[in-house]
């Protein structure tokens, strides 16, 4: 029974945590303090609810409790001002009236301010991801540590340090405006997509994907689409994640072996997520005059999603979309993908030509997909010996054991 | 994990009578909350069974029987559904509890059902070990 109620409290916490922390950060002007107060409220709930039952409006209950703690804290620090010098300096500008009279503003605005804070450029990339998972997704330190396969203490430290930085730099709790908005928003989107990708494909180790992070990133993306509905790239990112998620279940066999896009069982793709992705893409396109990098990637992903069989893939369109992408977000990886699309649309010899040009690129020197793609194209051209060499080289370069096995198998196939 | 929140039909919903303006607004607000929390995947309301069709197979291997609505036993029919993506069974229950009483005159009923996902199969350790065992047996058979 107590376990049941604890699991229920967990579920309520997951629903309420971000909103609670966001509102408290607005009141206390400090995210660290806000989280502490929210946690205090949770502890009190864990004590009281098993006995008193779950209140009708648990969110409001938690908020009231946290506010009461905040007022207690202000009173105490004022009495013992000297002893708690640091805290009292922090609280100097917050009065009891601020908290008592705090109007429940549009919660979406607070959440948006909070995500701009947890994804602030003054934090390291790793810290942004950890803090966002913790404060906006309500994940415990332990859960975050498990998804990144690092010790819990590492994540705990990362979060403490991040909060300290935010307090020290005195990051205002606001949504950036004007030209700054675009730049800061792209940092937020980057954090969410990084989270998603970390879940989608592990760079090393036995695990091919870690769905928890994918789900959290997608959920956060959907939330962001509601609180920042006029930003085309937000919908572009959501579209990309929805469509990629539609293939989550088909990308791996029960044995753990990866299945490549062209070999996946398309009937098992999640139609609902594809539909949601296409809708999000449409929403993005209605808003944007030009396509941003996420919308373009989503459009490419949509081409695959809309092809009933691999042979129906509109490679000419994909090649054109990659070309557009290489203009707004130039990278050797995009070029590599463009080469693949071109070879599919116009023949392997055209793709190979591009790949060989790319091989000169400094950044791609250690990138295993380059020899991997080169091997595939050579195989199609019947140049088996060269293909085998390239595939073996690719296998030696990747860290992912599953991928390694797949490449070795392909190399062996060349000998037949 | 995915859950379907199924709203059961009532005598009113079967009669095609719309809920009160107040309830419609409350439902709107609730759906908005689901969307804003990023958990709502899809949802629809269904027309009364008077426009429904039932296809049954009274005899195994026999021809299907097609019957036009309306059907009786309102409680066994559904009036609408909402599909949500949540992290736990408890979270699904919590969301379902926050839905306004869908009919408001004593007949409101919501049923929560978890949706099968193939992950359930692939992440199951027992299933994986069975797979592996089967594979081994096949290999041995081929060898002998």
Coordinates of C-alpha atoms in Angstrom, one line a residue:
Chain A
X1 CA 0.0 0.0 0.0
X2 CA 2.7 2.5 1.0
X3 CA 4.6 1.5 -2.2
X4 CA 1.5 2.2 -4.2
X5 CA 1.1 5.7 -2.8
X6 CA 4.8 6.4 -3.2
X7 CA 4.5 5.5 -6.9
X8 CA 1.4 7.8 -7.2
X9 CA 3.4 10.6 -5.5
X10 CA 6.2 9.9 -8.0
X11 CA 3.7 10.3 -10.9
X12 CA 2.3 13.5 -9.5
X13 CA 5.8 14.8 -9.0
X14 CA 6.6 14.1 -12.6
X15 CA 3.5 16.1 -13.7
X16 CA 4.0 19.0 -11.3
X17 CA 7.8 19.4 -10.8
X18 CA 8.6 21.6 -13.7
X19 CA 5.6 23.9 -13.2
X20 CA 6.4 24.1 -9.5
X21 CA 10.1 24.9 -10.0
X22 CA 9.3 27.4 -12.7
X23 CA 6.9 29.4 -10.6
X24 CA 9.1 29.3 -7.6
X25 CA 12.1 30.5 -9.6
X26 CA 10.1 33.5 -10.7
X27 CA 9.2 34.3 -7.0
X28 CA 12.6 33.5 -5.4
X29 CA 14.7 34.7 -8.3
X30 CA 17.0 31.8 -7.8
X31 CA 16.6 28.4 -9.4
X32 CA 18.6 26.5 -6.8
X33 CA 16.5 27.8 -4.0
X34 CA 13.4 27.1 -6.0
X35 CA 14.3 23.5 -6.5
X36 CA 15.1 23.1 -2.8
X37 CA 11.7 24.5 -1.9
X38 CA 10.0 22.3 -4.4
X39 CA 11.9 19.3 -3.0
X40 CA 10.9 20.3 0.6
X41 CA 7.2 20.3 -0.5
X42 CA 7.7 16.8 -2.0
X43 CA 9.2 15.5 1.3
X44 CA 6.3 16.9 3.2
X45 CA 3.9 15.3 0.8
X46 CA 5.7 12.0 1.2
X47 CA 5.2 12.3 4.9
X48 CA 1.6 13.4 4.9
X49 CA -0.2 12.0 2.0
X50 CA 0.1 8.3 3.0
X51 CA -1.8 9.3 6.1
X52 CA -4.2 12.0 4.9
X53 CA -4.7 10.7 1.4
X54 CA -3.9 12.5 -1.8
X55 CA -5.4 16.0 -2.0
X56 CA -8.0 16.8 -4.7
X57 CA -5.6 19.3 -6.3
X58 CA -2.1 17.9 -5.6
X59 CA -0.4 20.6 -7.7
X60 CA -2.0 23.4 -5.8
X61 CA -1.2 21.6 -2.5
X62 CA 2.5 21.3 -3.4
X63 CA 2.6 25.0 -4.5
X64 CA 1.0 26.2 -1.3
X65 CA 3.3 24.1 0.8
X66 CA 6.4 25.3 -1.1
X67 CA 5.3 29.0 -0.7
X68 CA 4.8 28.5 3.0
X69 CA 8.4 27.1 3.3
X70 CA 9.6 30.1 1.3
X71 CA 8.0 32.5 3.8
X72 CA 9.4 30.5 6.7
X73 CA 12.8 30.7 5.1
X74 CA 12.6 34.5 4.7
X75 CA 11.6 35.0 8.3
X76 CA 14.3 32.8 9.6
X77 CA 17.1 34.4 7.5
X78 CA 15.9 37.8 8.6
X79 CA 16.2 36.9 12.3
X80 CA 19.5 35.1 11.9
X81 CA 20.8 37.4 9.2
X82 CA 24.4 37.3 10.1
X83 CA 24.7 33.5 10.2
X84 CA 23.1 33.1 6.8
X85 CA 24.8 36.0 5.2
X86 CA 24.9 34.5 1.7
X87 CA 21.3 33.4 1.7
X88 CA 20.1 36.6 3.2
X89 CA 21.8 38.5 0.4
X90 CA 20.1 36.3 -2.1
X91 CA 16.7 36.9 -0.4
X92 CA 17.2 40.6 0.1
X93 CA 15.0 41.4 -2.8
X94 CA 12.3 38.9 -2.1
X95 CA 9.6 39.9 0.4
X96 CA 6.9 37.8 2.0
X97 CA 4.4 39.9 0.1
X98 CA 6.1 38.8 -3.1
X99 CA 5.4 35.2 -2.4
X100 CA 2.0 35.6 -0.8
X101 CA 0.8 37.9 -3.5
X102 CA 2.5 36.1 -6.3
X103 CA -0.2 35.8 -9.0
X104 CA -0.3 32.5 -10.8
X105 CA 0.9 33.9 -14.0
X106 CA 0.7 32.0 -17.3
X107 CA 2.6 28.9 -16.3
X108 CA 3.8 28.4 -19.9
X109 CA 5.7 31.7 -19.7
X110 CA 7.5 30.5 -16.5
X111 CA 8.3 27.2 -18.1
X112 CA 9.7 28.9 -21.1
X113 CA 11.9 31.2 -18.9
X114 CA 13.1 28.1 -17.0
X115 CA 14.1 26.3 -20.1
X116 CA 16.0 29.3 -21.4
X117 CA 17.8 29.3 -18.0
X118 CA 18.7 25.6 -17.9
X119 CA 20.0 25.9 -21.5
X120 CA 21.9 29.1 -20.8
X121 CA 25.2 29.5 -22.8
X122 CA 27.2 30.1 -19.6
X123 CA 26.8 26.4 -18.9
X124 CA 28.6 23.6 -20.5
X125 CA 26.7 21.4 -23.0
X126 CA 26.7 18.5 -20.5
X127 CA 25.4 20.7 -17.7
X128 CA 22.6 22.1 -19.8
X129 CA 21.4 18.6 -20.6
X130 CA 21.6 17.3 -17.0
X131 CA 19.9 20.4 -15.6
X132 CA 17.1 20.4 -18.2
X133 CA 16.4 16.7 -17.5
X134 CA 16.4 17.3 -13.8
X135 CA 14.3 20.5 -13.7
X136 CA 12.1 20.3 -16.7
X137 CA 11.6 16.6 -17.1
X138 CA 11.6 15.8 -13.3
X139 CA 14.1 13.0 -13.7
X140 CA 16.0 12.0 -10.6
X141 CA 19.8 12.2 -10.6
X142 CA 19.9 8.4 -10.6
X143 CA 17.7 8.2 -13.7
X144 CA 19.9 10.7 -15.5
X145 CA 23.1 8.9 -14.5
X146 CA 21.7 5.6 -15.8
X147 CA 20.7 7.0 -19.1
X148 CA 24.2 8.4 -19.7
X149 CA 25.9 5.3 -18.2
X150 CA 27.9 7.5 -15.7
X151 CA 28.1 7.4 -11.9
X152 CA 25.4 9.1 -10.1
X153 CA 27.9 11.3 -8.2
X154 CA 29.1 12.7 -11.6
X155 CA 25.6 13.9 -12.5
X156 CA 24.9 15.2 -9.0
X157 CA 28.1 17.3 -9.1
X158 CA 27.3 18.5 -12.6
X159 CA 23.9 19.7 -11.5
X160 CA 25.2 21.4 -8.3
X161 CA 27.9 23.2 -10.3
X162 CA 25.5 24.3 -12.9
X163 CA 23.1 25.7 -10.4
X164 CA 26.0 27.5 -8.7
X165 CA 27.0 29.0 -12.0
X166 CA 23.5 30.2 -12.7
X167 CA 23.3 31.9 -9.2
X168 CA 26.8 33.4 -9.6
X169 CA 26.2 34.9 -13.0
X170 CA 22.8 36.1 -11.9
X171 CA 21.0 34.9 -15.0
X172 CA 17.8 36.8 -15.3
X173 CA 14.6 34.7 -15.4
X174 CA 13.3 35.9 -18.7
X175 CA 12.7 35.0 -22.3
X176 CA 15.3 36.7 -24.5
X177 CA 14.0 39.2 -27.1
X178 CA 14.9 40.3 -30.5
X179 CA 18.1 39.1 -32.1
X180 CA 19.1 37.3 -29.0
X181 CA 16.0 35.1 -29.0
X182 CA 17.0 33.3 -32.2
X183 CA 20.4 32.5 -30.9
X184 CA 19.3 31.4 -27.5
X185 CA 16.4 29.4 -29.0
X186 CA 18.8 27.5 -31.1
X187 CA 20.8 26.5 -28.0
X188 CA 17.6 25.2 -26.4
X189 CA 16.7 23.2 -29.5
X190 CA 20.3 21.9 -29.6
X191 CA 20.0 20.6 -26.0
X192 CA 16.7 18.8 -26.7
X193 CA 18.0 17.3 -29.9
X194 CA 21.2 16.2 -28.2
X195 CA 19.1 14.5 -25.5
X196 CA 17.1 12.8 -28.2
X197 CA 20.2 11.6 -30.1
X198 CA 21.9 10.4 -27.0
X199 CA 18.9 8.2 -26.6
X200 CA 18.5 7.3 -30.2
X201 CA 22.0 5.9 -30.8
X202 CA 24.6 5.3 -28.1
X203 CA 28.0 6.2 -29.3
X204 CA 29.7 3.4 -27.5
X205 CA 28.8 0.4 -25.4
X206 CA 26.4 -2.5 -25.8
X207 CA 23.2 -0.5 -25.8
X208 CA 21.9 0.4 -29.2
X209 CA 19.4 2.9 -28.0
X210 CA 18.1 4.3 -24.7
X211 CA 14.5 5.1 -25.2
X212 CA 14.0 7.0 -22.0
X213 CA 16.0 10.0 -23.2
X214 CA 14.1 9.9 -26.6
X215 CA 10.8 10.0 -24.8
X216 CA 11.9 12.8 -22.5
X217 CA 13.2 14.9 -25.4
X218 CA 10.1 14.3 -27.5
X219 CA 7.9 15.2 -24.6
X220 CA 9.9 18.4 -23.9
X221 CA 9.8 19.3 -27.6
X222 CA 6.0 18.9 -27.5
X223 CA 5.8 21.1 -24.5
X224 CA 8.0 23.7 -26.1
X225 CA 5.8 23.7 -29.2
X226 CA 2.9 24.8 -27.0
X227 CA 4.7 27.4 -25.1
X228 CA 6.6 28.9 -28.1
X229 CA 4.1 28.2 -30.8
X230 CA 5.2 30.8 -33.2
X231 CA 8.7 29.5 -33.7
X232 CA 9.0 27.5 -36.9
X233 CA 12.1 25.6 -35.9
X234 CA 10.5 24.4 -32.7
X235 CA 7.9 22.6 -34.8
X236 CA 10.7 21.5 -37.2
X237 CA 12.5 19.8 -34.3
X238 CA 9.3 18.2 -33.0
X239 CA 8.6 16.9 -36.5
X240 CA 12.0 15.5 -36.8
X241 CA 11.8 13.7 -33.4
X242 CA 8.3 12.4 -34.0
X243 CA 9.2 10.9 -37.3
X244 CA 12.5 9.4 -36.1
X245 CA 10.7 8.0 -33.0
X246 CA 8.2 6.3 -35.3
X247 CA 11.1 3.9 -36.3
X248 CA 12.4 3.3 -32.8
X249 CA 10.9 -0.2 -32.5
X250 CA 12.1 -1.3 -36.0
X251 CA 15.7 -0.2 -35.7
X252 CA 16.8 -3.1 -33.7
X253 CA 16.1 -6.9 -33.8
X254 CA 15.2 -8.7 -30.6
X255 CA 18.8 -9.9 -30.5
X256 CA 19.9 -6.3 -30.3
X257 CA 21.3 -6.2 -33.9
X258 CA 20.6 -2.9 -35.6
X259 CA 18.4 -2.7 -38.7
X260 CA 19.2 0.0 -41.2
X261 CA 16.5 2.3 -42.5
X262 CA 16.2 0.6 -45.9
X263 CA 15.9 -2.8 -44.3
X264 CA 13.3 -1.9 -41.7
X265 CA 9.9 -3.5 -41.6
X266 CA 7.9 -0.4 -42.7
X267 CA 4.5 -1.9 -41.7
X268 CA 5.7 -1.6 -38.1
X269 CA 6.6 2.0 -38.2
X270 CA 4.4 3.9 -35.9
X271 CA 1.8 5.6 -38.1
X272 CA 0.5 7.8 -35.3
X273 CA 3.9 9.3 -34.7
X274 CA 4.5 9.7 -38.5
X275 CA 1.2 11.5 -38.7
X276 CA 2.1 13.8 -35.8
X277 CA 5.5 14.5 -37.4
X278 CA 4.0 15.4 -40.7
X279 CA 1.5 17.7 -39.0
X280 CA 4.3 19.4 -37.0
X281 CA 6.3 19.8 -40.2
X282 CA 3.3 21.5 -41.9
X283 CA 2.9 23.8 -38.9
X284 CA 6.6 24.7 -39.2
X285 CA 6.3 25.4 -42.9
X286 CA 3.2 27.6 -42.5
X287 CA 5.2 29.8 -40.0
X288 CA 8.5 30.0 -41.7
X289 CA 9.5 31.8 -44.9
X290 CA 12.7 29.9 -45.2
X291 CA 13.3 26.4 -43.9
X292 CA 15.6 26.0 -40.9
X293 CA 17.9 23.1 -40.4
X294 CA 15.5 21.1 -38.2
X295 CA 12.6 21.6 -40.6
X296 CA 14.8 20.5 -43.5
X297 CA 16.0 17.4 -41.6
X298 CA 12.4 16.6 -40.7
X299 CA 11.4 17.0 -44.4
X300 CA 14.1 14.5 -45.4
X301 CA 12.9 12.1 -42.7
X302 CA 9.3 12.6 -43.9
X303 CA 10.4 11.5 -47.4
X304 CA 11.3 8.1 -46.0
X305 CA 8.2 8.0 -43.8
X306 CA 6.0 8.6 -46.8
X307 CA 7.5 5.9 -49.0
X308 CA 5.6 2.7 -48.8
X309 CA 8.6 0.6 -49.9
X310 CA 12.3 1.5 -50.1
X311 CA 12.0 1.6 -53.9
X312 CA 9.4 4.3 -53.7
X313 CA 11.8 6.7 -51.9
X314 CA 11.9 10.1 -53.6
X315 CA 15.7 10.3 -53.7
X316 CA 15.8 13.3 -56.0
X317 CA 13.8 15.3 -53.5
X318 CA 16.0 14.1 -50.7
X319 CA 19.2 15.1 -52.6
X320 CA 17.7 18.6 -53.1
X321 CA 16.7 18.9 -49.4
X322 CA 20.3 17.9 -48.4
X323 CA 21.6 20.5 -50.8
X324 CA 19.4 23.1 -49.1
X325 CA 20.5 21.8 -45.7
X326 CA 24.2 22.1 -46.7
X327 CA 23.5 25.8 -47.3
X328 CA 21.8 26.6 -44.0
X329 CA 23.9 24.2 -41.8
X330 CA 27.0 23.2 -43.8
X331 CA 28.8 20.2 -42.4
X332 CA 30.8 17.4 -43.8
X333 CA 28.2 14.9 -42.4
X334 CA 25.5 16.6 -44.4
X335 CA 27.7 16.4 -47.5
X336 CA 28.2 12.7 -46.9
X337 CA 24.4 12.2 -46.7
X338 CA 24.0 14.3 -49.8
X339 CA 26.4 12.0 -51.6
X340 CA 24.4 9.0 -50.5
X341 CA 21.2 10.6 -51.8
X342 CA 22.8 11.6 -55.1
X343 CA 24.1 8.0 -55.6
X344 CA 20.6 6.7 -55.0
X345 CA 18.9 9.3 -57.3
X346 CA 21.5 9.3 -60.1
X347 CA 23.8 6.3 -59.7
X348 CA 26.6 5.2 -57.4
X349 CA 29.3 6.6 -59.6
X350 CA 28.1 10.2 -58.9
X351 CA 28.0 9.5 -55.2
X352 CA 31.4 8.0 -55.1
X353 CA 32.8 11.0 -56.8
X354 CA 31.5 13.2 -54.0
X355 CA 32.7 10.8 -51.3
X356 CA 36.2 10.9 -52.7
X357 CA 36.2 14.6 -52.6
X358 CA 35.0 14.4 -49.0
X359 CA 37.8 12.0 -48.0
X360 CA 40.2 15.0 -48.2
X361 CA 38.2 16.7 -45.4
X362 CA 40.1 17.1 -42.2
X363 CA 37.0 16.6 -40.0
X364 CA 35.9 13.4 -41.7
X365 CA 39.3 11.7 -41.3
X366 CA 38.2 9.6 -38.4
X367 CA 34.6 9.3 -39.2
X368 CA 33.7 5.7 -39.8
X369 CA 30.6 6.4 -41.9
X370 CA 32.8 7.7 -44.7
X371 CA 34.6 4.4 -45.5
X372 CA 31.4 2.6 -44.7
X373 CA 29.4 4.5 -47.3
X374 CA 32.3 4.3 -49.7
X375 CA 32.3 0.5 -49.3
X376 CA 28.6 0.2 -50.0
X377 CA 28.9 2.3 -53.2
X378 CA 32.0 0.3 -54.4
X379 CA 30.0 -2.9 -53.8
X380 CA 27.2 -1.6 -55.9
X381 CA 29.7 -0.8 -58.7
X382 CA 31.0 -4.4 -58.4
X383 CA 34.5 -3.3 -57.1
X384 CA 34.4 -6.0 -54.4
X385 CA 38.0 -6.0 -53.2
X386 CA 38.1 -2.2 -52.8
X387 CA 34.6 -2.4 -51.1
X388 CA 35.9 -5.0 -48.6
X389 CA 38.9 -2.9 -47.7
X390 CA 36.7 0.2 -47.1
X391 CA 34.2 -1.8 -44.9
X392 CA 36.9 -3.3 -42.8
X393 CA 38.5 0.1 -42.3
X394 CA 35.1 1.5 -41.2
X395 CA 34.7 -1.4 -38.7
X396 CA 38.0 -0.6 -37.2
X397 CA 37.0 3.0 -36.7
X398 CA 33.6 2.7 -35.0
X399 CA 33.3 2.4 -31.2
X400 CA 29.9 0.8 -31.4
X401 CA 30.2 -3.0 -31.1
X402 CA 26.9 -3.7 -32.8
X403 CA 27.8 -1.5 -35.8
X404 CA 31.2 -3.1 -35.9
X405 CA 29.6 -6.6 -36.3
X406 CA 27.3 -5.3 -39.0
X407 CA 30.2 -3.9 -41.0
X408 CA 32.3 -7.0 -40.6
X409 CA 29.5 -9.1 -41.9
X410 CA 29.1 -6.8 -45.0
X411 CA 32.9 -7.1 -45.6
X412 CA 32.6 -10.8 -45.4
X413 CA 29.7 -10.7 -47.9
X414 CA 32.1 -9.0 -50.4
X415 CA 34.2 -12.1 -50.6
X416 CA 31.4 -14.3 -51.9
Chain B
X1 CA 4.2 3.6 -22.2
X2 CA 0.9 4.3 -23.9
X3 CA -2.5 4.2 -22.4
X4 CA -5.9 4.7 -23.9
X5 CA -8.4 6.5 -21.8
X6 CA -11.7 5.2 -23.0
X7 CA -14.8 7.2 -22.2
X8 CA -17.8 5.0 -22.0
X9 CA -21.1 5.8 -23.7
X10 CA -24.2 6.9 -21.8
X11 CA -27.8 7.2 -22.5
X12 CA -27.2 10.9 -23.4
X13 CA -24.2 10.2 -25.6
X14 CA -26.2 7.5 -27.4
X15 CA -29.1 9.8 -27.9
X16 CA -26.7 12.3 -29.6
X17 CA -27.3 14.8 -26.8
X18 CA -24.4 17.2 -26.5
X19 CA -22.9 17.7 -23.0
X20 CA -23.5 21.0 -21.3
X21 CA -21.5 24.1 -22.4
X22 CA -19.7 24.0 -19.0
X23 CA -18.6 20.4 -19.5
X24 CA -17.4 21.0 -23.0
X25 CA -15.3 23.9 -21.7
X26 CA -13.9 21.8 -18.9
X27 CA -13.0 19.1 -21.4
X28 CA -11.3 21.6 -23.6
X29 CA -9.3 22.9 -20.7
X30 CA -8.3 19.4 -19.7
X31 CA -7.3 18.4 -23.3
X32 CA -5.2 21.6 -23.4
X33 CA -3.5 20.6 -20.2
X34 CA -2.6 17.2 -21.7
X35 CA -1.2 18.8 -24.8
X36 CA 0.8 21.4 -22.8
X37 CA 2.3 18.6 -20.7
X38 CA 3.4 16.9 -23.9
X39 CA 1.6 13.6 -23.1
X40 CA -1.4 13.7 -25.5
X41 CA -1.0 11.7 -28.7
X42 CA -4.5 11.6 -30.1
X43 CA -8.1 11.8 -29.1
X44 CA -11.6 11.8 -30.6
X45 CA -15.2 11.7 -29.8
X46 CA -17.4 9.1 -31.5
X47 CA -20.9 9.5 -33.0
X48 CA -23.7 7.6 -31.3
X49 CA -24.0 3.9 -32.2
X50 CA -27.1 4.7 -34.3
X51 CA -24.7 5.5 -37.2
X52 CA -22.5 2.5 -36.2
X53 CA -22.0 -0.9 -37.9
X54 CA -21.3 -4.2 -36.2
X55 CA -19.5 -7.0 -38.0
X56 CA -19.6 -10.3 -36.2
X57 CA -18.6 -13.9 -36.9
X58 CA -21.2 -16.0 -35.2
X59 CA -19.9 -19.2 -36.9
X60 CA -16.2 -19.9 -36.9
X61 CA -15.0 -19.9 -40.5
X62 CA -18.4 -18.7 -41.6
X63 CA -19.5 -15.5 -43.3
X64 CA -19.5 -12.3 -41.3
X65 CA -22.8 -10.9 -40.1
X66 CA -23.2 -7.2 -40.7
X67 CA -25.7 -5.3 -38.4
X68 CA -26.5 -1.6 -38.5
X69 CA -26.8 0.4 -35.2
X70 CA -28.1 1.5 -32.9
X71 CA -27.0 -1.0 -30.3
X72 CA -28.2 -1.4 -26.8
X73 CA -26.2 -1.6 -23.5
X74 CA -24.7 1.9 -23.5
X75 CA -22.2 0.9 -20.8
X76 CA -20.5 -1.6 -23.2
X77 CA -20.0 1.0 -25.8
X78 CA -17.6 3.8 -26.0
X79 CA -18.2 7.5 -26.7
X80 CA -14.6 8.6 -27.2
X81 CA -11.0 8.0 -26.4
X82 CA -7.7 9.8 -25.6
X83 CA -4.4 8.3 -26.3
X84 CA -1.6 9.4 -23.9
X85 CA 2.1 8.6 -23.6
X86 CA 3.3 8.5 -20.0
X87 CA 6.1 7.1 -17.9
X88 CA 4.2 4.9 -15.6
X89 CA 0.8 3.3 -14.9
X90 CA 0.4 5.7 -12.0
X91 CA 0.9 8.7 -14.2
X92 CA -1.8 7.4 -16.5
X93 CA -4.1 7.0 -13.6
X94 CA -3.3 10.5 -12.3
X95 CA -4.1 12.0 -15.7
X96 CA -7.3 10.0 -16.0
X97 CA -8.4 11.2 -12.5
X98 CA -7.9 14.8 -13.7
X99 CA -10.4 14.3 -16.6
X100 CA -13.7 16.0 -15.7
X101 CA -16.6 13.6 -15.1
X102 CA -17.3 13.0 -18.8
X103 CA -21.1 12.9 -18.5
X104 CA -21.8 14.4 -15.2
X105 CA -25.1 12.7 -14.3
X106 CA -24.0 9.6 -12.6
X107 CA -23.2 7.5 -15.8
X108 CA -19.7 8.8 -16.4
X109 CA -17.1 6.1 -16.7
X110 CA -13.5 6.1 -17.9
X111 CA -11.6 3.0 -18.6
X112 CA -7.8 2.9 -18.8
X113 CA -6.1 0.4 -21.0
X114 CA -2.4 0.0 -21.8
X115 CA -1.4 -0.2 -25.4
X116 CA 0.8 -3.1 -26.6
X117 CA 4.1 -1.9 -27.9
X118 CA 6.7 -4.2 -29.5
X119 CA 9.3 -2.8 -27.1
X120 CA 7.4 -4.8 -24.4
X121 CA 8.6 -7.9 -26.3
X122 CA 12.1 -6.9 -27.2
X123 CA 13.1 -5.5 -23.8
X124 CA 11.8 -8.6 -22.0
X125 CA 14.8 -10.5 -20.8
X126 CA 12.8 -13.8 -20.8
X127 CA 11.8 -13.3 -24.4
X128 CA 15.3 -12.6 -25.4
X129 CA 16.7 -15.6 -23.7
X130 CA 14.0 -17.8 -25.4
X131 CA 14.9 -16.3 -28.7
X132 CA 18.6 -17.1 -28.1
X133 CA 17.7 -20.6 -27.1
X134 CA 15.6 -21.2 -30.2
X135 CA 18.4 -19.9 -32.4
X136 CA 20.9 -22.3 -30.7
X137 CA 18.6 -25.2 -31.3
X138 CA 18.2 -24.3 -35.0
X139 CA 21.9 -24.0 -35.4
X140 CA 22.4 -27.4 -33.8
X141 CA 19.8 -29.0 -36.0
X142 CA 21.4 -27.6 -39.1
X143 CA 24.8 -29.0 -38.0
X144 CA 23.4 -32.5 -37.4

